[in-house]
mmCIF file of C-alpha atoms in Angstrom:
data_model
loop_
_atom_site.group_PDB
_atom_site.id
_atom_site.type_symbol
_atom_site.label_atom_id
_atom_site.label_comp_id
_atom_site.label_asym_id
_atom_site.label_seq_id
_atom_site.Cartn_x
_atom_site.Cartn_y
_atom_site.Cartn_z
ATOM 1 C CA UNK A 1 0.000 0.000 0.000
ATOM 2 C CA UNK A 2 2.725 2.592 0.736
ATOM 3 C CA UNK A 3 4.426 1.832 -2.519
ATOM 4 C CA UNK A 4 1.365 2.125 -4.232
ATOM 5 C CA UNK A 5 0.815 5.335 -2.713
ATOM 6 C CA UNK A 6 4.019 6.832 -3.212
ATOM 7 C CA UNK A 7 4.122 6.213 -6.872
ATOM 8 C CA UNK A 8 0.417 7.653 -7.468
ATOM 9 C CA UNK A 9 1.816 11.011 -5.554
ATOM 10 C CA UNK A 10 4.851 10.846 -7.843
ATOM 11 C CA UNK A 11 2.839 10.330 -10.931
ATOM 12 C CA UNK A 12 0.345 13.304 -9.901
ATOM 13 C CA UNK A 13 3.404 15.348 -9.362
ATOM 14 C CA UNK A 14 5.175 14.505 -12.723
ATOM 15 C CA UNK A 15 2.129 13.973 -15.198
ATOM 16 C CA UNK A 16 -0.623 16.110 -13.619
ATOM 17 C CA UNK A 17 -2.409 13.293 -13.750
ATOM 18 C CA UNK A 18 -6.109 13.125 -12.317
ATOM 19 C CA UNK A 19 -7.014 11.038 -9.550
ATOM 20 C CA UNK A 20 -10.393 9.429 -9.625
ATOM 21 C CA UNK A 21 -12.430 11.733 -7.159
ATOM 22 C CA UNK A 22 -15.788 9.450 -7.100
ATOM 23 C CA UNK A 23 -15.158 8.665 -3.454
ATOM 24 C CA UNK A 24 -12.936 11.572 -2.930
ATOM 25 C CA UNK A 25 -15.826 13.836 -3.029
ATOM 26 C CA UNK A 26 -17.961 11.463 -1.617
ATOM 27 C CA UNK A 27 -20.682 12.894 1.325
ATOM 28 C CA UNK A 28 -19.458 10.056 3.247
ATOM 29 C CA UNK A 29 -17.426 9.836 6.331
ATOM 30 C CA UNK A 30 -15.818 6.787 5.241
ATOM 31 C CA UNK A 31 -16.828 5.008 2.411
ATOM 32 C CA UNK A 32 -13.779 2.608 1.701
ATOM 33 C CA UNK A 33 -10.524 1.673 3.401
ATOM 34 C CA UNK A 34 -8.327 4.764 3.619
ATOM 35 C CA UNK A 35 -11.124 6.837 3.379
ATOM 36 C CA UNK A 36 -10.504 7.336 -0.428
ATOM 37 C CA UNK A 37 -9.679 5.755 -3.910
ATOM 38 C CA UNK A 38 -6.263 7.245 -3.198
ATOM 39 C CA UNK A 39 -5.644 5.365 0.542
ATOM 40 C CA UNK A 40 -4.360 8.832 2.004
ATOM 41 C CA UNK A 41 -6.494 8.511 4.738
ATOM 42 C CA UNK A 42 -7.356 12.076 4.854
ATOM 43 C CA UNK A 43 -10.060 13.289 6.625
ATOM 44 C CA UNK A 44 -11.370 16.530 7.844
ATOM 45 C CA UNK A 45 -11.913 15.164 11.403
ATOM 46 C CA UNK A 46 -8.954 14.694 13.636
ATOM 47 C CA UNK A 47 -9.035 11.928 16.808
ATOM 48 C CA UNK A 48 -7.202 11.770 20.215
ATOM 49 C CA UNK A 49 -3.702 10.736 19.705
ATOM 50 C CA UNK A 50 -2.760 7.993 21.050
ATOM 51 C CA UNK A 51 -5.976 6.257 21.398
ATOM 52 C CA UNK A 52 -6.410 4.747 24.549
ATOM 53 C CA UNK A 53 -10.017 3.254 25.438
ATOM 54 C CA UNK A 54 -11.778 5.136 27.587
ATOM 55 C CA UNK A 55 -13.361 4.300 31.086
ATOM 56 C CA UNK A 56 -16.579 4.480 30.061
ATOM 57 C CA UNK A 57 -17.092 3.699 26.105
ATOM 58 C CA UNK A 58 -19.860 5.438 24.005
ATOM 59 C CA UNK A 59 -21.286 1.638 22.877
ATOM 60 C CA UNK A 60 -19.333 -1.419 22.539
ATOM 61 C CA UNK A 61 -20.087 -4.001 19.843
ATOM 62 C CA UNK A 62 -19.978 -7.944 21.105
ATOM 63 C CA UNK A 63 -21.643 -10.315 18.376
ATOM 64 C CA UNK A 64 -21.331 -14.002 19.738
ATOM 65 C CA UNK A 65 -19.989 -16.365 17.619
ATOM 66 C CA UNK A 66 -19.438 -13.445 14.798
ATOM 67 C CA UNK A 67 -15.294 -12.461 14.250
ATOM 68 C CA UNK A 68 -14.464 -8.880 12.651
ATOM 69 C CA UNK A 69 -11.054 -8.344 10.952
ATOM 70 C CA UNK A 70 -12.924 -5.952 8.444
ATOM 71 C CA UNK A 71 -12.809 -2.104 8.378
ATOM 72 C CA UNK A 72 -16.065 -0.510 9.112
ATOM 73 C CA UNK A 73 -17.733 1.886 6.722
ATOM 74 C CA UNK A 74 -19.372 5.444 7.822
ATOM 75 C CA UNK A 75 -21.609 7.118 6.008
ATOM 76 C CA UNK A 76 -23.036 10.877 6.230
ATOM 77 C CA UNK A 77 -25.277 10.005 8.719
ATOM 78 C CA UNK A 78 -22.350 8.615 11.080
ATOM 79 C CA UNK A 79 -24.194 4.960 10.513
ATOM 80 C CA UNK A 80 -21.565 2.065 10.682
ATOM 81 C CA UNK A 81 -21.440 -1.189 7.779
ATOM 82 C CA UNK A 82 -19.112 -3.806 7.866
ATOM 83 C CA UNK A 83 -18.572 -7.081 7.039
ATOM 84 C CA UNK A 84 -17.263 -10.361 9.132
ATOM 85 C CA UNK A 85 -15.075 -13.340 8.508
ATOM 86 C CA UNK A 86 -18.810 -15.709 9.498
ATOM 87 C CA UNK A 87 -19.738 -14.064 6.404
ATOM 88 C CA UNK A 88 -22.473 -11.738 8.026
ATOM 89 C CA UNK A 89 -22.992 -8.449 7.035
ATOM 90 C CA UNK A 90 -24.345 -5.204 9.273
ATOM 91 C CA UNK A 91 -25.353 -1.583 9.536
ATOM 92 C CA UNK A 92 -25.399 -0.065 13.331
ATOM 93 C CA UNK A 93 -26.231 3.429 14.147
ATOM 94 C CA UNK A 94 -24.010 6.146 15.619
ATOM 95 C CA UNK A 95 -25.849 4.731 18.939
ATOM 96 C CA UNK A 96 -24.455 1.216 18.779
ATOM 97 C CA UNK A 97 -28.380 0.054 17.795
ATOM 98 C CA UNK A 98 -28.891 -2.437 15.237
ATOM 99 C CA UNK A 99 -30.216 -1.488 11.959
ATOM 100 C CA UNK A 100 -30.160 -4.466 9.439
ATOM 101 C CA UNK A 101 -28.406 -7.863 9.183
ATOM 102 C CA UNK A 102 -27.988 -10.041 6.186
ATOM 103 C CA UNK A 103 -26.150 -13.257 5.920
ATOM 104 C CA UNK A 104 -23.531 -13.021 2.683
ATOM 105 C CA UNK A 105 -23.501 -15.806 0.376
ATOM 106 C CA UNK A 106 -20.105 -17.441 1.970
ATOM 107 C CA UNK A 107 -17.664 -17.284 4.661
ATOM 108 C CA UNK A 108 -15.843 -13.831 4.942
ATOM 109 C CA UNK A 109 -17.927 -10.941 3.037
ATOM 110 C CA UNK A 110 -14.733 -8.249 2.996
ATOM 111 C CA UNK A 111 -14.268 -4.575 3.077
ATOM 112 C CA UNK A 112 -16.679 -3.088 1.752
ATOM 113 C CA UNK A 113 -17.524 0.214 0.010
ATOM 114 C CA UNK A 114 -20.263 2.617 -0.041
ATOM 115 C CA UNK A 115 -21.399 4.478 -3.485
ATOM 116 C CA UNK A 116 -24.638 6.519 -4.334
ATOM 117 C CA UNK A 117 -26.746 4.303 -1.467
ATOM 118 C CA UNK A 118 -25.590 1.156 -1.998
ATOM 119 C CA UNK A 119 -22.827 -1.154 -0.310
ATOM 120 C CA UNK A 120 -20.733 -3.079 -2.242
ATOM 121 C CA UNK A 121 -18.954 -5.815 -0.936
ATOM 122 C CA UNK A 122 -17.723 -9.612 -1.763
ATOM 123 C CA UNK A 123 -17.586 -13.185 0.095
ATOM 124 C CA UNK A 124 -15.436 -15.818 0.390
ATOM 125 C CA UNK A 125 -17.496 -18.235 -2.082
ATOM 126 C CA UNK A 126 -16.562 -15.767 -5.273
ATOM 127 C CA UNK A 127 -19.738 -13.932 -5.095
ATOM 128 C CA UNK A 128 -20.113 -9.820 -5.295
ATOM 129 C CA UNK A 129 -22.828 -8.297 -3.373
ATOM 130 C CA UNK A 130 -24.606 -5.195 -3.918
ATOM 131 C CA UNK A 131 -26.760 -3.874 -0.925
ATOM 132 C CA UNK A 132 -29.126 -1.080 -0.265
ATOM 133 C CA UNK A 133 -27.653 0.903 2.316
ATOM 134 C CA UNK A 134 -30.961 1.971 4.081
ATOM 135 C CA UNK A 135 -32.487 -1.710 4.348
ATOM 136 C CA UNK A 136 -29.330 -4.177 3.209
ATOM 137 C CA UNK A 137 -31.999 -5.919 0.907
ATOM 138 C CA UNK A 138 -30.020 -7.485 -1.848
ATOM 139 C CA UNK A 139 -30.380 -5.887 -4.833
ATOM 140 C CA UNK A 140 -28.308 -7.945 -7.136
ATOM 141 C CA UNK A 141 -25.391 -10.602 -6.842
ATOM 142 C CA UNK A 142 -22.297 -11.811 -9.533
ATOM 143 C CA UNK A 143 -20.698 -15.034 -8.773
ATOM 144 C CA UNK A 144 -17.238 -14.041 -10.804
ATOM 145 C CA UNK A 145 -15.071 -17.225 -9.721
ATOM 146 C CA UNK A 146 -15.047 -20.638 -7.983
ATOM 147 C CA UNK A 147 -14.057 -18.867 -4.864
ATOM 148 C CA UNK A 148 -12.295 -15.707 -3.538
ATOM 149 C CA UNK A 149 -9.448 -15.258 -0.615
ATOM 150 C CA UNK A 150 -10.181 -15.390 2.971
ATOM 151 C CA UNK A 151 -7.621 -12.697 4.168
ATOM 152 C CA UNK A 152 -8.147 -9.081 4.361
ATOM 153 C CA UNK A 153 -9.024 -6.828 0.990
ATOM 154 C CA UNK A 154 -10.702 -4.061 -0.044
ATOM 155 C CA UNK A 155 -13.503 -3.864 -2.773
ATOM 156 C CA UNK A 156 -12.502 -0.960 -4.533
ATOM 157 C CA UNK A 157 -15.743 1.099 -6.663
ATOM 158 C CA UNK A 158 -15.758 3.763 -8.791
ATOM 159 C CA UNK A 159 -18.815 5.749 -11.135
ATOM 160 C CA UNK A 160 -18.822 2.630 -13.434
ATOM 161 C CA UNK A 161 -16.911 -0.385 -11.859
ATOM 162 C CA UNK A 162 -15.548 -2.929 -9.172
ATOM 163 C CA UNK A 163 -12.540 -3.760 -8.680
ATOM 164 C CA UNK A 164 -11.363 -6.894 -6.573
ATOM 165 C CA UNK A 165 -9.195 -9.980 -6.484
ATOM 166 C CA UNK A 166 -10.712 -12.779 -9.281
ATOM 167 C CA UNK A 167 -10.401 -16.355 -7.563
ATOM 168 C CA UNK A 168 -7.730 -17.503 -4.734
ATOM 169 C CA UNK A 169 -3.609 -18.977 -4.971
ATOM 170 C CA UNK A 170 -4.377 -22.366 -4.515
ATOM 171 C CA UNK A 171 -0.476 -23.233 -3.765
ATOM 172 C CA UNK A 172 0.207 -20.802 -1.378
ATOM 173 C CA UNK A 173 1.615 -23.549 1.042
ATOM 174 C CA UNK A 174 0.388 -21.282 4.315
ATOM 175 C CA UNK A 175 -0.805 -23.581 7.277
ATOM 176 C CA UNK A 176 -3.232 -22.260 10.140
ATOM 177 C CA UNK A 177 -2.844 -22.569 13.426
ATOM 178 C CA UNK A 178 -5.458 -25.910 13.279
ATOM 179 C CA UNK A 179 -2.993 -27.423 10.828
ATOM 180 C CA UNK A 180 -5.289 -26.782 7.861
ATOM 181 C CA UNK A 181 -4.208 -25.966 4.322
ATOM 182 C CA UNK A 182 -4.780 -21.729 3.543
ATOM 183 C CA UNK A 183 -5.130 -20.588 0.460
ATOM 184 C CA UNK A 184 -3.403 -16.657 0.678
ATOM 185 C CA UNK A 185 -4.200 -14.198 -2.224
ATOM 186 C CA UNK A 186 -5.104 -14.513 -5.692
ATOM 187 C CA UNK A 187 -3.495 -15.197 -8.979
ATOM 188 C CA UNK A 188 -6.518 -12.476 -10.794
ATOM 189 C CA UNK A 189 -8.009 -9.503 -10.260
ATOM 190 C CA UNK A 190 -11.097 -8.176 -12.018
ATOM 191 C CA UNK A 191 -12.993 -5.195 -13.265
ATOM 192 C CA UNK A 192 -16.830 -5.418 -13.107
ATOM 193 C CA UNK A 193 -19.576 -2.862 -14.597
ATOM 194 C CA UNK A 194 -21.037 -1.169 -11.198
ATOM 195 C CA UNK A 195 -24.828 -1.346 -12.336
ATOM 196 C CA UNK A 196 -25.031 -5.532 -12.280
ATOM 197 C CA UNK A 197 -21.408 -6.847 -11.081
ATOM 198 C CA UNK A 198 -20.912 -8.236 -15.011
ATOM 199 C CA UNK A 199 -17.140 -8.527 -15.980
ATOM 200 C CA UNK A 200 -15.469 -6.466 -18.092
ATOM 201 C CA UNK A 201 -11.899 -7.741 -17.994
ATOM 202 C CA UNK A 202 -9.731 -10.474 -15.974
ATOM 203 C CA UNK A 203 -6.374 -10.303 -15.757
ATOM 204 C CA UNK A 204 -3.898 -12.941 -14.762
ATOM 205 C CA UNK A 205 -1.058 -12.431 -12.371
ATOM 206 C CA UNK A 206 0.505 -15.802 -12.375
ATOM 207 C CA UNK A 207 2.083 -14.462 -15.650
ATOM 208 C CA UNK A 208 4.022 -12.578 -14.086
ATOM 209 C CA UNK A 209 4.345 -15.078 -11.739
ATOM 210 C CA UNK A 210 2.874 -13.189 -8.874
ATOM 211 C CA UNK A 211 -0.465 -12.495 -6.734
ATOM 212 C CA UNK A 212 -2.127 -10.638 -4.843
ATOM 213 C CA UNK A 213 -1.919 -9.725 -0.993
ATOM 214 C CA UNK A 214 -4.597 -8.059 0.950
ATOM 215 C CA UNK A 215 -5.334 -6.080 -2.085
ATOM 216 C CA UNK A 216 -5.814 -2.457 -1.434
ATOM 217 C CA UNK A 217 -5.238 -0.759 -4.936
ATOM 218 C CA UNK A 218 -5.319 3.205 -5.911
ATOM 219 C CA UNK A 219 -7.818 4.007 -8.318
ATOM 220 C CA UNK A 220 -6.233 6.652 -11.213
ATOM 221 C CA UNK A 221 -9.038 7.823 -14.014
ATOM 222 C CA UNK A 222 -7.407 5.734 -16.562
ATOM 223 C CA UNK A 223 -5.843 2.649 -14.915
ATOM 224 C CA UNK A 224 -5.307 1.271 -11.324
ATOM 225 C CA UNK A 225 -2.167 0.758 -9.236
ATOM 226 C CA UNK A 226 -1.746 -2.231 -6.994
ATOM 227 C CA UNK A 227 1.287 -4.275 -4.814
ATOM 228 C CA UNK A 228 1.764 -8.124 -5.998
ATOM 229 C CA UNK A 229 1.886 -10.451 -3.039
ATOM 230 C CA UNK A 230 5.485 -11.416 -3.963
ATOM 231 C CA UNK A 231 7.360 -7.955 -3.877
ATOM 232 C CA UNK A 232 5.535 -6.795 -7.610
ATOM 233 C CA UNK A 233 3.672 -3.743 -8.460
ATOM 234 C CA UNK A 234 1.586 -3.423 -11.018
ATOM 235 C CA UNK A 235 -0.292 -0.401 -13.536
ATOM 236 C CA UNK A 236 -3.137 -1.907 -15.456
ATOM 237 C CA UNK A 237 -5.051 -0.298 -18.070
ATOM 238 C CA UNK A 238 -8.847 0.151 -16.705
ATOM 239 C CA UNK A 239 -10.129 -0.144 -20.500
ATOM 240 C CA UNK A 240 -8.785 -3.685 -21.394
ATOM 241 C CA UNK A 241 -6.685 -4.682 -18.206
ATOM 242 C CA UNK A 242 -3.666 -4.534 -20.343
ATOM 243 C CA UNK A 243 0.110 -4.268 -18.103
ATOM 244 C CA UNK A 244 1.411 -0.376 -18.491
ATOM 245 C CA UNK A 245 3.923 -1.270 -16.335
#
């Protein structure tokens, strides 16, 4: 992520080259991981520093049986979404109350973003979800591979796409603490159209013998910047997916 971020500043610098802004100017507090499609975590709100929990918290969240290693979402309205590696999916209030919860199609519904009223997010079982943000009713769903990773990553939205890992490194040779078999990052990533989830290009890493790793990319208006899993980084074309560099 911070290589990916340091070339998009040096590329702005050097080309003048234009940032996508869709969730940049976004009404949102936070509607993806980093707060924008450029991960520079800028906000216009500033919090205590360090953060140490205070003796008496606003609302604490405790789901039994549910496990969170996803970033929450805020929207305008200071309402909370996030996803959860049981595959659940939820919406709170600024007061800690309940507003909706929907169980994903699979295991581990990621990151997700927030665009124009509607969360967009993906599950373990290589499905992309796209929810309205007032209800969570499903209003439609892409299955785009056999399945997707387990660990950490961000679905990344724009005006007119998706963009996300496409299927999982089946070789990865990582071992849990159980002793099972994990399959870590993908050897794809995708572009989908953002009005139905239907693909517009797949690219494949593996030939460039590399894949992905908690994939986190930086959206540009013409192409999209993203860190390999094995030490790569990569500038695909958003039109056809094609390697720039």
């Amino acid at each position: 992520e911070a290589g990916s971020a340091f070339l998009q500043l040096e590329l702005s610098k050097d080309r003048a080259r234009v940032i996508s802004s869709d969730l940049q100017a976004s009404r949102y507090w936070f509607p993806t991981k980093s707060v924008d499609n450029n991960r520079s975590g800028q906000s216009s709100v500033s919090g205590p520093f360090p953060l140490h929990k205070p003796d008496t918290a606003h609302w604490e969240l405790n789901v039994p049986g549910v496990v969170f290693h996803q970033v929450p979402m805020i929207d305008d309205k200071l309402n909370i979404y996030m996803g959860s590696d049981a595959g659940k999916i939820f919406s709170f209030d600024k007061y800690g109350a309940k507003r909706w919860e929907v169980n994903g199609t699979g295991t581990h519904c990621q990151d997700p973003s927030l665009f124009e009223g509607i969360l967009y997010t993906a599950c373990r079982d290589g499905s992309v979800l796209a929810l309205d943000m007032m209800t969570g009713q499903l209003l439609w769903q892409r299955k785009i591979c056999k399945e997707l990773p387990f660990e950490h990553y961000s679905i990344s939205v724009t005006k007119d796409h998706i963009f996300l890992p496409a299927g999982v490194n089946q070789h990865g040779g990582y071992v849990s603490p159980f002793h099972e078999p994990l399959d870590i990052g993908s050897p794809a990533v995708a572009l989908l159209r953002r009005e139905d989830g239907r693909l517009v290009w797949k690219a494949n890493l593996s030939e460039w013998n590399a894949i992905t790793g908690e994939l986190t990319p930086c959206m540009l208006s013409d192409s999209v910047i993203f860190s390999g899993g094995m030490g790569s980084i990569f500038r695909l074309s958003l039109q056809n997916g094609s390697l720039i560099w």
